[in-house]
GROMACS .gro file of C-alpha atoms in nm:
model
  405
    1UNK     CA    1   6.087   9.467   6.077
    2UNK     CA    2   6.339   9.210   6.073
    3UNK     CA    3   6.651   9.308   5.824
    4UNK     CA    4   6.674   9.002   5.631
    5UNK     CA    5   6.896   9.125   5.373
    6UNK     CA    6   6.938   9.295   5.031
    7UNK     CA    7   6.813   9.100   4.760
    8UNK     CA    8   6.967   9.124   4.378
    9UNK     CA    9   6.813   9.382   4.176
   10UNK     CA   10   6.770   9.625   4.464
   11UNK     CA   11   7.013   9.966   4.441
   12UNK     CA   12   7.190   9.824   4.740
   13UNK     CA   13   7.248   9.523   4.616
   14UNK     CA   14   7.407   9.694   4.363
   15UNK     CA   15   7.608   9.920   4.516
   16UNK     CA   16   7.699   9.673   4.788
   17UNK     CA   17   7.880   9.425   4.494
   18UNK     CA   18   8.016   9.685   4.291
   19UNK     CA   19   8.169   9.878   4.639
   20UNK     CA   20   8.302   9.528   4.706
   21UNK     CA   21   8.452   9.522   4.368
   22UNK     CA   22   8.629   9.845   4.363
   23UNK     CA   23   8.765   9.707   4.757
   24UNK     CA   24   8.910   9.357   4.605
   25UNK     CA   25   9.095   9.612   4.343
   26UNK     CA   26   9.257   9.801   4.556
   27UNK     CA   27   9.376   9.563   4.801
   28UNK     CA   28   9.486   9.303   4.561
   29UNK     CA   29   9.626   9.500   4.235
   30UNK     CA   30   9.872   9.631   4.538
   31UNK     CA   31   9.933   9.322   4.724
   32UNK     CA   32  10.039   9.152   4.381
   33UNK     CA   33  10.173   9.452   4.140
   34UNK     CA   34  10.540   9.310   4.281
   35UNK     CA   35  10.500   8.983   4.126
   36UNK     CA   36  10.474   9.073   3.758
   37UNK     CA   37  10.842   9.280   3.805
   38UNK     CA   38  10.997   8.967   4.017
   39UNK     CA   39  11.282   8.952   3.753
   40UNK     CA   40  11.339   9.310   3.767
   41UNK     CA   41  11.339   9.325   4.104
   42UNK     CA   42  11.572   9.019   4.122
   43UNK     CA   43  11.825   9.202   3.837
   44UNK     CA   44  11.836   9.529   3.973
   45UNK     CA   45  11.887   9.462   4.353
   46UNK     CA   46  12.076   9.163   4.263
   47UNK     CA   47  11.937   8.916   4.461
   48UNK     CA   48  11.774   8.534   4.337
   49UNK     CA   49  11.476   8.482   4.233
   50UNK     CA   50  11.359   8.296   4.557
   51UNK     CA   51  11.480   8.646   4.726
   52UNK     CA   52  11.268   8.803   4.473
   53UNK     CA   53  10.962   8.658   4.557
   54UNK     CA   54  10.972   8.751   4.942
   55UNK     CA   55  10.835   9.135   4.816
   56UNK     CA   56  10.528   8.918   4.726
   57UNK     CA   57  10.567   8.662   5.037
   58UNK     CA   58  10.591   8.967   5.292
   59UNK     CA   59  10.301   9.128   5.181
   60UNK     CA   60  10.091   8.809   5.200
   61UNK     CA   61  10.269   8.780   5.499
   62UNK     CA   62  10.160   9.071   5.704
   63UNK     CA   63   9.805   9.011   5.561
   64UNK     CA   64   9.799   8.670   5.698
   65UNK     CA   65   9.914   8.764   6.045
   66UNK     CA   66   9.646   9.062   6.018
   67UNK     CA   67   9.328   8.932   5.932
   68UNK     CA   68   9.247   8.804   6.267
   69UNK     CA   69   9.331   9.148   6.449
   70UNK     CA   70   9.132   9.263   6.161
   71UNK     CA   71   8.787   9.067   6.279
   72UNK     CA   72   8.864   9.223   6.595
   73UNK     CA   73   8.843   9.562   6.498
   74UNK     CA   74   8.525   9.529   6.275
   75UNK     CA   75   8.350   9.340   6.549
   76UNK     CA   76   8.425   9.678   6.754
   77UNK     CA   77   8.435   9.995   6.497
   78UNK     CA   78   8.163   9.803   6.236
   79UNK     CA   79   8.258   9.624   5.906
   80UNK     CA   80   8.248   9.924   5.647
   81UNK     CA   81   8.471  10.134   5.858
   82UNK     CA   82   8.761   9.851   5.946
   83UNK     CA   83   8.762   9.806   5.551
   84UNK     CA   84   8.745  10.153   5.488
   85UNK     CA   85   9.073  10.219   5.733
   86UNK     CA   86   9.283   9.908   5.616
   87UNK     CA   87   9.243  10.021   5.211
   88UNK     CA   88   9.366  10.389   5.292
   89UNK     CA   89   9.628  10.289   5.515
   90UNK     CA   90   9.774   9.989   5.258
   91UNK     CA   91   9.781  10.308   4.972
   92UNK     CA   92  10.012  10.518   5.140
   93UNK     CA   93  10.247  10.264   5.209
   94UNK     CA   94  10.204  10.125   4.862
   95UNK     CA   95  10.307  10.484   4.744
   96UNK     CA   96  10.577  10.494   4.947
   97UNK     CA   97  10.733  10.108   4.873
   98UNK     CA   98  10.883  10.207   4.508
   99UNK     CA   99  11.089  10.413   4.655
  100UNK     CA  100  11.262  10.181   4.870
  101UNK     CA  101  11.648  10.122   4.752
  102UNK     CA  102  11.740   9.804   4.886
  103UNK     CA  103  11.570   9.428   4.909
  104UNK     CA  104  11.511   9.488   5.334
  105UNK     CA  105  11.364   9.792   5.315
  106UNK     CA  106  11.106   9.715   4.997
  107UNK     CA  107  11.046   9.391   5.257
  108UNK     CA  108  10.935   9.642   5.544
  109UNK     CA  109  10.697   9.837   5.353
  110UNK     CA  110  10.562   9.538   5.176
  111UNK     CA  111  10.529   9.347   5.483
  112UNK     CA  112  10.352   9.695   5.626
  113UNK     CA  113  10.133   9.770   5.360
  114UNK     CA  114   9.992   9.382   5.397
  115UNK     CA  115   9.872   9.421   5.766
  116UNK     CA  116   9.681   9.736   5.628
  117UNK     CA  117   9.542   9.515   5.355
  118UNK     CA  118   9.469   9.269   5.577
  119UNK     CA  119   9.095   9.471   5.661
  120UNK     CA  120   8.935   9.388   5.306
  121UNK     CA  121   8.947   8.938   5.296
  122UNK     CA  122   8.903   8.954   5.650
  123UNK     CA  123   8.601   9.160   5.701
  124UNK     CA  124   8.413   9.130   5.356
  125UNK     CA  125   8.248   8.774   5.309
  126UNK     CA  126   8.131   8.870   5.680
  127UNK     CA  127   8.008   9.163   5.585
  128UNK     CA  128   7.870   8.990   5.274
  129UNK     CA  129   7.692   8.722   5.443
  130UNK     CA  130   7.493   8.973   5.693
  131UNK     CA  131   7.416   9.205   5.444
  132UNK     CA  132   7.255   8.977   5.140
  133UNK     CA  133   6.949   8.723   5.119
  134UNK     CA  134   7.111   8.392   5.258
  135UNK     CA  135   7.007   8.190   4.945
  136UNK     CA  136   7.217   8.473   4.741
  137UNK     CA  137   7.495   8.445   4.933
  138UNK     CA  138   7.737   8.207   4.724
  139UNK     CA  139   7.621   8.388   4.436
  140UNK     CA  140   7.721   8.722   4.588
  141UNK     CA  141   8.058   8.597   4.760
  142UNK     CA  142   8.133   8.468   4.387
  143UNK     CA  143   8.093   8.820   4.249
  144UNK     CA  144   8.339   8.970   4.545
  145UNK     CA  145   8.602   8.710   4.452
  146UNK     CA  146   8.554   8.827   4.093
  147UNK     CA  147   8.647   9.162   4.196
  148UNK     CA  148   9.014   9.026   4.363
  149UNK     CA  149   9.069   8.853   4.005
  150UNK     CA  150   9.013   9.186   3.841
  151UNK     CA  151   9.259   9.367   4.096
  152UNK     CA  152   9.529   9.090   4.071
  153UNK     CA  153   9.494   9.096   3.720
  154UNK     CA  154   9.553   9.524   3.670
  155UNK     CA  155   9.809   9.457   3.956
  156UNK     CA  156   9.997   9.251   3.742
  157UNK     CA  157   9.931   9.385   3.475
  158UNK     CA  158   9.981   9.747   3.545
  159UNK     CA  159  10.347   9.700   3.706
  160UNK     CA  160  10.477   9.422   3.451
  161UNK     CA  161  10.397   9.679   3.074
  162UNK     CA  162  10.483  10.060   3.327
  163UNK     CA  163  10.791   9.835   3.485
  164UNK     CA  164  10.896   9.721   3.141
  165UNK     CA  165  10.923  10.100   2.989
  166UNK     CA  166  11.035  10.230   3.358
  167UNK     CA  167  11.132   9.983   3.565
  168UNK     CA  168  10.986   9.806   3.861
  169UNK     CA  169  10.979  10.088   4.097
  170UNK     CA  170  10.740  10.329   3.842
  171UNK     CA  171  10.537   9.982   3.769
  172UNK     CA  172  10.459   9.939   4.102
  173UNK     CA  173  10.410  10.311   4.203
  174UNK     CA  174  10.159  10.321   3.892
  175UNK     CA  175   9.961  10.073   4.070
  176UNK     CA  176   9.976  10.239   4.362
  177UNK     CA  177   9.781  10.537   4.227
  178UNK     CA  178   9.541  10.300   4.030
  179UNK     CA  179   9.405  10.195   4.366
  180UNK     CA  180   9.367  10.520   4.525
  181UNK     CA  181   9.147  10.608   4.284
  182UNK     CA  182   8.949  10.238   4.366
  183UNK     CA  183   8.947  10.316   4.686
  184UNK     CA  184   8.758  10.633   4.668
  185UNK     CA  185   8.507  10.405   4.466
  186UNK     CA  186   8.442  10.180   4.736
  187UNK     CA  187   8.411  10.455   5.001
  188UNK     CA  188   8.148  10.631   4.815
  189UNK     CA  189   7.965  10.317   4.689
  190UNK     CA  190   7.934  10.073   4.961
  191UNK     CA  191   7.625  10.119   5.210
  192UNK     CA  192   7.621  10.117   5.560
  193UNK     CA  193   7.604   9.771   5.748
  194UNK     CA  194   7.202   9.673   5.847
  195UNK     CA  195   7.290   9.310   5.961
  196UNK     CA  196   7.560   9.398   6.213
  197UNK     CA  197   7.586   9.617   6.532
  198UNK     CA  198   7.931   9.729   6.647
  199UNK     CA  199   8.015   9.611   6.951
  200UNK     CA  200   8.076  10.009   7.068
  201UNK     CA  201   7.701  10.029   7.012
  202UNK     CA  202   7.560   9.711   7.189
  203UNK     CA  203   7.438   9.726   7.580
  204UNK     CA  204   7.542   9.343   7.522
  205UNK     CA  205   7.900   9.250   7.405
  206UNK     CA  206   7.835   8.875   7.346
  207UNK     CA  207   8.118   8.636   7.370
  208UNK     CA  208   8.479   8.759   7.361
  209UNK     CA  209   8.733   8.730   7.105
  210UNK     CA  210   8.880   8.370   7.203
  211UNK     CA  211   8.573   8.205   7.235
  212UNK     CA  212   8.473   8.293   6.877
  213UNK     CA  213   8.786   8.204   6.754
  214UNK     CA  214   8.757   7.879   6.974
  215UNK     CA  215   8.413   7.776   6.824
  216UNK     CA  216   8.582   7.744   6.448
  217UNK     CA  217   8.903   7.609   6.568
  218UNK     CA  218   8.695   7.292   6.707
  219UNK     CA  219   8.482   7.216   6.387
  220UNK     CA  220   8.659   6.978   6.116
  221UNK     CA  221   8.426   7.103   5.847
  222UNK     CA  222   8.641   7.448   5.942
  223UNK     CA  223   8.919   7.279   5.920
  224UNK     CA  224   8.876   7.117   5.571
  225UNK     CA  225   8.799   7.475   5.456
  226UNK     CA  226   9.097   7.615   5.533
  227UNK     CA  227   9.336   7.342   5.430
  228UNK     CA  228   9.175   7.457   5.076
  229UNK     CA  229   9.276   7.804   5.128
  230UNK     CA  230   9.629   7.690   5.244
  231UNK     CA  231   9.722   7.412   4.999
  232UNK     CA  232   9.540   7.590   4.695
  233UNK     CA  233   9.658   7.939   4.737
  234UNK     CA  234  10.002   7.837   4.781
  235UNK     CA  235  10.021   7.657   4.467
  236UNK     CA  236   9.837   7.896   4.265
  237UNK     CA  237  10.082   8.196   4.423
  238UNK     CA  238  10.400   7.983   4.347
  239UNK     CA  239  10.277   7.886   4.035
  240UNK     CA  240  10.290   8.290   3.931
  241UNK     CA  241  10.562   8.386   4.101
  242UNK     CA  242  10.780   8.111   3.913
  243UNK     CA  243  10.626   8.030   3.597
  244UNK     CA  244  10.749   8.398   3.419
  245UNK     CA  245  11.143   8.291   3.493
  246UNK     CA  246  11.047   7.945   3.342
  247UNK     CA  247  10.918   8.065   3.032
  248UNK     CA  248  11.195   8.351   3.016
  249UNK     CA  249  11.427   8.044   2.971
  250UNK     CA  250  11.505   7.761   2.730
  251UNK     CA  251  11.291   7.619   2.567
  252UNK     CA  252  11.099   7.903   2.510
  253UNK     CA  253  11.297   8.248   2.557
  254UNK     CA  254  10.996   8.479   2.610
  255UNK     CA  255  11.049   8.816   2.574
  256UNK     CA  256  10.953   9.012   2.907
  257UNK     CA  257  10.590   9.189   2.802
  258UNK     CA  258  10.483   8.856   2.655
  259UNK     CA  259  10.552   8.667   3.012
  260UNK     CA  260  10.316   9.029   3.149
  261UNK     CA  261  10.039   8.944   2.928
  262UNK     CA  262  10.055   8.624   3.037
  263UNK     CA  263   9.861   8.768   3.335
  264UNK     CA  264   9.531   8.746   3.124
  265UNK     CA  265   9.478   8.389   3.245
  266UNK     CA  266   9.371   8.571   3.538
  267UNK     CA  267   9.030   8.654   3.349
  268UNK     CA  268   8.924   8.293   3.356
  269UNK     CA  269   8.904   8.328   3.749
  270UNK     CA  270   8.736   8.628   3.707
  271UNK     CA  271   8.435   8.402   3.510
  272UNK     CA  272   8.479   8.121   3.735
  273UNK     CA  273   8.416   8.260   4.046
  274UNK     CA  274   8.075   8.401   4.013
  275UNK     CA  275   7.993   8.101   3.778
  276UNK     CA  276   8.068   7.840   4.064
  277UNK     CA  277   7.917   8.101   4.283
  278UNK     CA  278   7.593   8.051   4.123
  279UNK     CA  279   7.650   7.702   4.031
  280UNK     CA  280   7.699   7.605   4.420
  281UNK     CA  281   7.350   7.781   4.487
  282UNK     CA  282   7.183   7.534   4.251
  283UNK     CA  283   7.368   7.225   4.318
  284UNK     CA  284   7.549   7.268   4.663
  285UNK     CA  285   7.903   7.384   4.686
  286UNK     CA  286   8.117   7.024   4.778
  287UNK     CA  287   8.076   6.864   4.407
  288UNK     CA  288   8.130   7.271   4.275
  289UNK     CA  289   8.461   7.245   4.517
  290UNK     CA  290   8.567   6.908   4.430
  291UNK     CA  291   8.553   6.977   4.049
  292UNK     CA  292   8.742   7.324   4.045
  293UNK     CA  293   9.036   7.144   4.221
  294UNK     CA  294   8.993   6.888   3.968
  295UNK     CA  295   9.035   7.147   3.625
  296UNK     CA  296   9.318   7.314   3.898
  297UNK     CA  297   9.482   7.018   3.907
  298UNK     CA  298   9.439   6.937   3.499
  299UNK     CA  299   9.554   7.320   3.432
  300UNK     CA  300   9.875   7.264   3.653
  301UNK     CA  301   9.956   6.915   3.388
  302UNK     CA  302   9.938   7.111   3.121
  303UNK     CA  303  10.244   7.319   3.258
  304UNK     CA  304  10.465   7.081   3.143
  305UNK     CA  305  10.425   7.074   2.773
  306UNK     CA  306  10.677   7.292   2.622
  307UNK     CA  307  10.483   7.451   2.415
  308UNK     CA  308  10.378   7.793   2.441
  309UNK     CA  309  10.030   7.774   2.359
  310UNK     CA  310   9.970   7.476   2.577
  311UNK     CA  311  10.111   7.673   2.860
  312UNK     CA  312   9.858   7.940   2.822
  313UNK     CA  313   9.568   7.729   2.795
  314UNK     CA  314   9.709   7.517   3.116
  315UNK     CA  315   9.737   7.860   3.284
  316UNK     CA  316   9.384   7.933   3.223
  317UNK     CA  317   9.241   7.611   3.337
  318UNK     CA  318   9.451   7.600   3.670
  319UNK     CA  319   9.307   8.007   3.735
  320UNK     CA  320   8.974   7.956   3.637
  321UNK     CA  321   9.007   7.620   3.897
  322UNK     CA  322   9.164   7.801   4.184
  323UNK     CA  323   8.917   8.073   4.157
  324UNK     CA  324   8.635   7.873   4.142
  325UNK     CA  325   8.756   7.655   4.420
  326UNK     CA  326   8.822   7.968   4.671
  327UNK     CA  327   8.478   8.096   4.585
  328UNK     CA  328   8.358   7.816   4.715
  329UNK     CA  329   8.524   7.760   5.027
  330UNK     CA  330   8.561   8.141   5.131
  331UNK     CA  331   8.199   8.191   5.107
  332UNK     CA  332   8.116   7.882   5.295
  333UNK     CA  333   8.355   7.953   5.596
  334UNK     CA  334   8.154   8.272   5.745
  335UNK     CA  335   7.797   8.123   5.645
  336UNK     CA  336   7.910   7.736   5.788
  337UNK     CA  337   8.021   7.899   6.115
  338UNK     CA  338   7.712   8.141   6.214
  339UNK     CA  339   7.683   8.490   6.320
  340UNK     CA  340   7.856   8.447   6.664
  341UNK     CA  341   8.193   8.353   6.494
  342UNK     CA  342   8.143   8.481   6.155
  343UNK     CA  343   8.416   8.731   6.104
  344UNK     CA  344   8.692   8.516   6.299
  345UNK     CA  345   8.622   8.193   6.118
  346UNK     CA  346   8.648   8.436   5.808
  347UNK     CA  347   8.996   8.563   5.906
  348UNK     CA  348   9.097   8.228   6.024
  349UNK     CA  349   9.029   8.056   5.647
  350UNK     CA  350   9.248   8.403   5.516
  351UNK     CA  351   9.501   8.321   5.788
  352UNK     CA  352   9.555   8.008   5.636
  353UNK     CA  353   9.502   8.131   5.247
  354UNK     CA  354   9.800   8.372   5.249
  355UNK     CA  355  10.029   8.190   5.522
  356UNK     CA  356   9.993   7.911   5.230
  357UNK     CA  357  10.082   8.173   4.980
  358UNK     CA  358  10.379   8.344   5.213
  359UNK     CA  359  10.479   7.989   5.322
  360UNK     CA  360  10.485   7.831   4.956
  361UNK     CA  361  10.552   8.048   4.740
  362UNK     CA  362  10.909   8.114   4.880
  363UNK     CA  363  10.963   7.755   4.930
  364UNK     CA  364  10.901   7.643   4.618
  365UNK     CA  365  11.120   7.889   4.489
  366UNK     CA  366  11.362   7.664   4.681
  367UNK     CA  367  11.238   7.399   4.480
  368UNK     CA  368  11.225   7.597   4.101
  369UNK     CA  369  11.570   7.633   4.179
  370UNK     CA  370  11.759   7.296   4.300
  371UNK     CA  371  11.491   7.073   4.091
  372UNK     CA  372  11.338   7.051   3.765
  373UNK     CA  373  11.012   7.214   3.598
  374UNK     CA  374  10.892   6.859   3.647
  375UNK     CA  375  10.917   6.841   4.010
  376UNK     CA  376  10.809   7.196   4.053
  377UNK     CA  377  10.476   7.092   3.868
  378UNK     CA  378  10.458   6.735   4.098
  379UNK     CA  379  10.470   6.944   4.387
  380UNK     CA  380  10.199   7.176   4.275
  381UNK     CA  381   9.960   6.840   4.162
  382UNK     CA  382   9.993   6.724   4.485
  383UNK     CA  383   9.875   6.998   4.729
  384UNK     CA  384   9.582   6.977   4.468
  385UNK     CA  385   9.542   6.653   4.574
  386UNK     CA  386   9.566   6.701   4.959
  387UNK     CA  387   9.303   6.988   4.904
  388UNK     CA  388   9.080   6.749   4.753
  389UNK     CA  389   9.148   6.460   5.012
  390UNK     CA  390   9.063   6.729   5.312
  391UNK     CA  391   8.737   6.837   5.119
  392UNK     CA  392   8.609   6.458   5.077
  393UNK     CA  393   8.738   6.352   5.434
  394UNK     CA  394   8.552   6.639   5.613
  395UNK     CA  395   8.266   6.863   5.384
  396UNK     CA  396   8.110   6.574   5.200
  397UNK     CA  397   7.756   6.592   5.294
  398UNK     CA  398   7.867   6.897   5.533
  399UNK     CA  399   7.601   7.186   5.566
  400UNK     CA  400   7.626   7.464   5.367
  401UNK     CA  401   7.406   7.694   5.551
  402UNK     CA  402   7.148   7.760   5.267
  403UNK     CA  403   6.829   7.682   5.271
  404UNK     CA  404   6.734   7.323   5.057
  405UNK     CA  405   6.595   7.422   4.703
   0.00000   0.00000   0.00000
């Protein structure tokens, strides 16, 4: 019979989410556990806070420039194992990083230990969409992006209260060990791949590597996806990197493990995503797209009220927005492109997701420090903007790949 996928309520279902849950910990608690210690980092090796911010850049860096080698491995070794290798590999690196003594060398290892992580965003909505009941799919893809708000959050977390006692190097080596321990979650949970054959194991090959990444690359409706990735993630990274040296100064002088808890907001995406998940299933994913870029955008306003409490709540709506908008768009890419191309057009939306975040949030850095708040903030609203203006131009009315209701 036919594998048509697991459906919710079965105990692979189950184990499939939660396996994917313990993955998006332990890739991104260590791709992000730098950013909570930025000032640290930018006190004790003496360098400016734009300098600062490349230990997050790199990382995001060697992920982006990973994630299409990354489709190319699980297309030949199988999904579960590509993950599986990437997660260990990032660890030991991310163990070894604290030690590093000096801004180039912490850049090295960072930049290493994000072509390991590359494995995870570039092989799991694949693996996702092969492995569940298409018209679960946005619902399940919303759950996985749940899990990456989780591990961003204990990244930050984690590294900002240990960093704060120790200093950046034990906050970031606490991490470290946190998602060891995930990782041994996910190996044990997740089940073996049903909807996919390894290329090692098929008589037939199918088409090679550049004509799957070719198929994506000539679609707009591919295109429109990952300008969302691109535009969105780089203001939502810069807006983190940044916003704990804005509210360490005048007017509001926060003290350092306020500016860490901060890092709650992240919760909100961790609600959002499955919510638009499951909202997108009912009532299609554009308007659930449009709409998260829209409270993104609202959220990112709010940043400019100097007031405290208005900056947390402005926090919250521009997470919960980003997180619903990239559950959105991620789990369309692999489902919009079909099973020839799946993993690369995947990879190709995370190539553009973290090149946005490497790309912007250094160079607004640039702009945190020549400019105002104020023209940080405009900056921000209007990549929200473009976002939307690629979605309208491009998925209105685009196919979604599940079946009509």
């Amino acid at each position: 019979m036919t594998f048509s996928g697991h459906a919710p309520g079965s105990r692979e279902y189950r184990r499939l989410i939660v396996g994917l849950f313990f993955a998006g910990i332990a890739t991104f608690a260590q791709l992000y556990s730098a950013q909570a210690v930025l000032p640290q980092i930018s006190s004790d090796l003496s360098v400016t806070p734009a300098t600062a911010a490349l230990s997050v850049s790199a990382a995001t860096l060697g992920l982006a420039l990973a994630v299409i080698p990354w489709s190319m491995v699980a297309d030949r070794i199988g999904r579960v194992p590509a993950m599986a290798t990437g997660v260990l590999t990032a660890t030991v690196f991310g163990l070894t990083a604290p030690l590093s003594g000096e801004i180039a060398t912490l850049l090295v290892l960072r930049f290493a230990e994000g072509v390991a992580l590359g494995a995870v965003p570039a092989v799991a909505l694949a693996y996702l969409s092969e492995e569940v009941e298409v018209t679960h799919a946005a619902a399940a893809a919303g759950s996985y992006i749940a899990g990456t708000t989780v591990g961003g959050l204990l990244g930050r977390i984690g590294s900002g209260i240990v960093g704060e006692v120790g200093g950046w190097r034990a906050g970031i080596l606490s991490v470290a060990v946190m998602c060891a321990a995930a990782a041994a979650l996910f190996l044990w949970l997740t089940p073996r791949a049903r909807g996919f054959v390894p290329g090692r194991l098929r008589a037939d090959r199918g088409p090679g590597i550049l004509e799957k990444l070719r198929a994506p690359l000539r679609s707009p409706l591919q295109w429109a996806l990952y300008a969302q990735g691109f535009l969105l993630m780089g203001a939502f990274v810069a807006v983190y990197n940044y916003l704990g040296f804005h509210l360490s100064a005048e007017p509001f002088v926060l003290p350092a493990w306020v500016v860490t808890l901060l890092f709650l907001a992240y919760l909100a995406g961790t609600v959002s995503s499955p919510w638009a998940g499951a909202l997108a299933s009912r009532i299609g994913r554009f308007p659930v797209l449009l709409a998260s870029i829209g409270v993104m955008a609202a959220g990112a306003g709010l940043l400019l009220v100097p007031v405290a409490a208005i900056v947390l709540l402005g926090l919250v709506l521009f997470t919960a927005g980003f997180f619903g908008a990239h559950a959105i768009a991620s789990g369309w890419t692999p489902v919009a492109a079909g099973p020839a191309s799946r993993a690369q057009a995947s990879s190709l939306y995370y190539f553009a997701y973290y090149a946005g975040s490497s790309l912007f949030g250094w160079m607004l850095g640039l702009v945190f420090g020549a400019a105002s708040w104020g023209w940080f903030v405009a900056v921000i609203v209007a990549m929200c903007a473009a976002a939307a203006l690629a979605a309208v131009s491009a998925l209105r009315g685009a196919p979604t790949g599940q079946p009509p209701s």
